[in-house]
Amino acid sequence: MSAPETDLAAMLDTLCPMHAILSPTGHVRHAGPTLTKILGDPPVTGRRFLELFELLRPSVPASMTSLCGIAGQRLHLRLRADPRSEMKGVLMPLPGGPDGALVVNLSFGLSVVDAVRNYALSNADFAATDLTVEMLYLVEAKSAAMEASRKLNLRLQGAKIAAEAQAYTDTLTGLNNRRALEPVMSRLIEAGEDFALMHLDLDHFKSVNDTMGHAAGDHVLETVARILRDETRAGDTIIRVGGDEFVLIFAPLIRPGNLGDIAARLIRRLEEPIVFRDRICRISASLGSTLSRDYDDPRIEAMMEDADIALYAAKDGGRGRHVAYAPALRARAGAHVAQRRQQV
Amino acid sequence: MHGLINRAIEMFVRDTYGRKAWVALALHCDLGFNEVEAMLTYEDDITLALLHELAREQQKPVETLSEDIGTYLVSHPNCERVRRLLRFSGDNFTEFLRSLDDLPARARLAVPDLILPRLELREHNLQHFSLKVVHGPDLPPVFGHALVGLLRAMADDYGALVVLDHKGGSAGTEVISVDLLEAAFAEGRSFALGQVPG
C-alpha cells in the first residue's frame, strides 16, 4: 500500500472498524480490525470480496464493474461462511487510488444481537460513535422491563379472576349469587343456545328457620346446595337468587321432556329428611320452568317472569310440584305478577 | 418512589436477612402487601419507612444499610441483570465514572417513569474525582450512600482499586469523593456484550 493509503487505512481502522479496501481486481487489500476478527482464518487480506460476501441487494451481476456502479447505495449482503450473517454496507471509490479500487464499510443490521454473541464482540470492537452498544443495552433493559410488566399483568389478571369469582359467589352455599344471573343468561342468549330456566322455591323453609333457628336454616341451605349440585350436570348453572329461592339454568338442553324427570328427582331428594343436631328438618320445593326455544326473541326479564308464573302455579296447585310455563297460566297469576313486578 | 427502588430494598432484605425478615418488615411498615410490584409507583414515605424500620430492626444506621443495598445491587447473583446493565456504560472503571452523568437518562430509556437523582462528575485529575448527587430537598441523603456501595462494588467488578468517601452535603445534594488508586488492580469479573443474563 502507498503511504497515503496506509494513513487512510489507519484512520478508517478507528472510524469504521468494519471497513475493507478493495483492489480493482476485487481482492481485499486491507480490512478494519473488527472485520478481520469476524472473518477469522484464513486471513482476509488477499481474498476476493465477492467470494467472502454474497450481494443480495441491489441485484446486479457479481462483478467489480457492477460494484463500482452502485457506489453510495445501500447494500444488503450476506456472509458466505457460517453463520451466514446478513450485513448492511456502503461502498465508495478509494480516494487517490487506482481506477476501480473501492472502500466498503459494513455493519450488522438487526442481526447484531446474534452477531455480538457469535463473534464475542466487545465495546472496543465498535467505533466510539457507533450506537450498537447502546442498542444492546436497550434490548437487555427493555426485555427486563417487559418481563417485570408481564409478571405484573399475570398477577393482576389472577387477582381480577379471583375478585370476579368472589363477586359472583354466595358465601354460605358456594353457589353463584344473584349477580351471576344476568351475565350467564346474556351469554346463553347471545350465543343462541337452547336452554331451560327453572325457578325453585323451597317449601316449609321458613318454618324450619322459625322453629329450629338460623343455624338449622343454614344447614338446610347447605344441604340443598349439595343436592342441587349432585342432580345437575357440571355445565349447568345454579344460582341462589334469594333466601330460599334458586334459579337453575340447564344448557345445553338435550331433551325438554327430561325437565319434568329432573324436577321430580329434585323434589324427591329435597323431601328426604335432613338431620340437624338430632332433630329432623323437612322441606320440599316448588318449581316453575320455561324454555328458551318457546321465545322468538328470548329476553331475561320475560323468561324470569314466565318461570315465576309457573312457580306460582306450582305453589297454588299444592306445593312440592313442578309446573312448566304455558300462556294459559298467566291469567290466573295476574295479581301475583303485578305484585312481583313491584318487588323487583 | 418507583417500584423498582422499593423492590430493590425488598430483594436486599429477602436475600440478606431471609423471607421472614421481609414479611415482618412489610407488616411493621403497614404496607398491606407482601410483594412490591417493580412496575408500579409508590408514595415516597414507603421507601423511607422501610429503610428506617429496617435500620431499627438490624440496629444499623440507615446510611450503612443504604450502602449495603448499593453493594448488593451489583454483587449479588440475583442482581446479575443490574450489574450487566451498568457494565454497558464503559470498558473500564474510568469510562464507567465518566458515564455516570448519563445514568439517569439511561435508566429513563429503559423505564420512562424511573426518575433518579441527577449526577455530576468532576474530574480533578486522572485519579481524583468527585460526584455530586442532586435530588429534591425533601429527600434525606440516603441515595448518595447507596451510590457509594454501588460504586465500590462496580470498582471491584472492573478490578479497580478505589477509595470512596461520602462527604455529606447540603439540602438536596450529596458529594462523594472517588480516588482511583489503581485502574487494573485485579482481574475483575467478566462481561460479554452478547451474554444472556440468567
XYZ file of C-alpha atoms in Angstrom, chain A residues 116-117 121-124 126 133-134 136-138 140-142 144-145 148-149 152 155, chain B residues 35 37 39-40 81 84-85 88 90-91 106-107 109-112 193-197:
42
model
C -22.193 -9.948 19.147
C -22.656 -13.368 20.710
C -17.604 -8.782 20.175
C -16.880 -6.213 22.875
C -17.299 -2.489 23.331
C -13.846 -1.982 21.787
C -17.311 -0.828 17.731
C -23.641 -0.938 22.449
C -26.462 1.428 23.435
C -27.672 -3.851 23.077
C -28.150 -2.119 26.429
C -31.678 -1.171 25.399
C -31.470 -6.080 27.591
C -33.045 -3.317 29.684
C -36.324 -3.432 27.752
C -36.097 -6.989 31.733
C -38.741 -4.254 31.979
C -41.471 -7.339 35.024
C -44.555 -5.859 33.341
C -47.434 -7.722 36.962
C -50.731 -11.187 38.877
C -44.530 -8.176 47.453
C -44.574 -4.501 42.238
C -43.538 -1.640 37.670
C -45.817 0.446 39.907
C -29.151 -8.037 35.359
C -24.786 -6.158 33.312
C -26.791 -3.043 32.511
C -22.716 -1.456 29.310
C -17.920 1.551 29.817
C -14.983 -0.770 29.246
C -30.063 5.606 30.637
C -32.470 4.465 33.336
C -34.572 4.974 28.388
C -35.401 1.567 29.838
C -38.179 2.575 32.258
C -39.568 6.016 31.336
C -21.952 -7.842 25.419
C -23.801 -10.778 23.958
C -24.156 -12.896 27.076
C -27.706 -13.771 28.003
C -28.370 -12.860 31.634
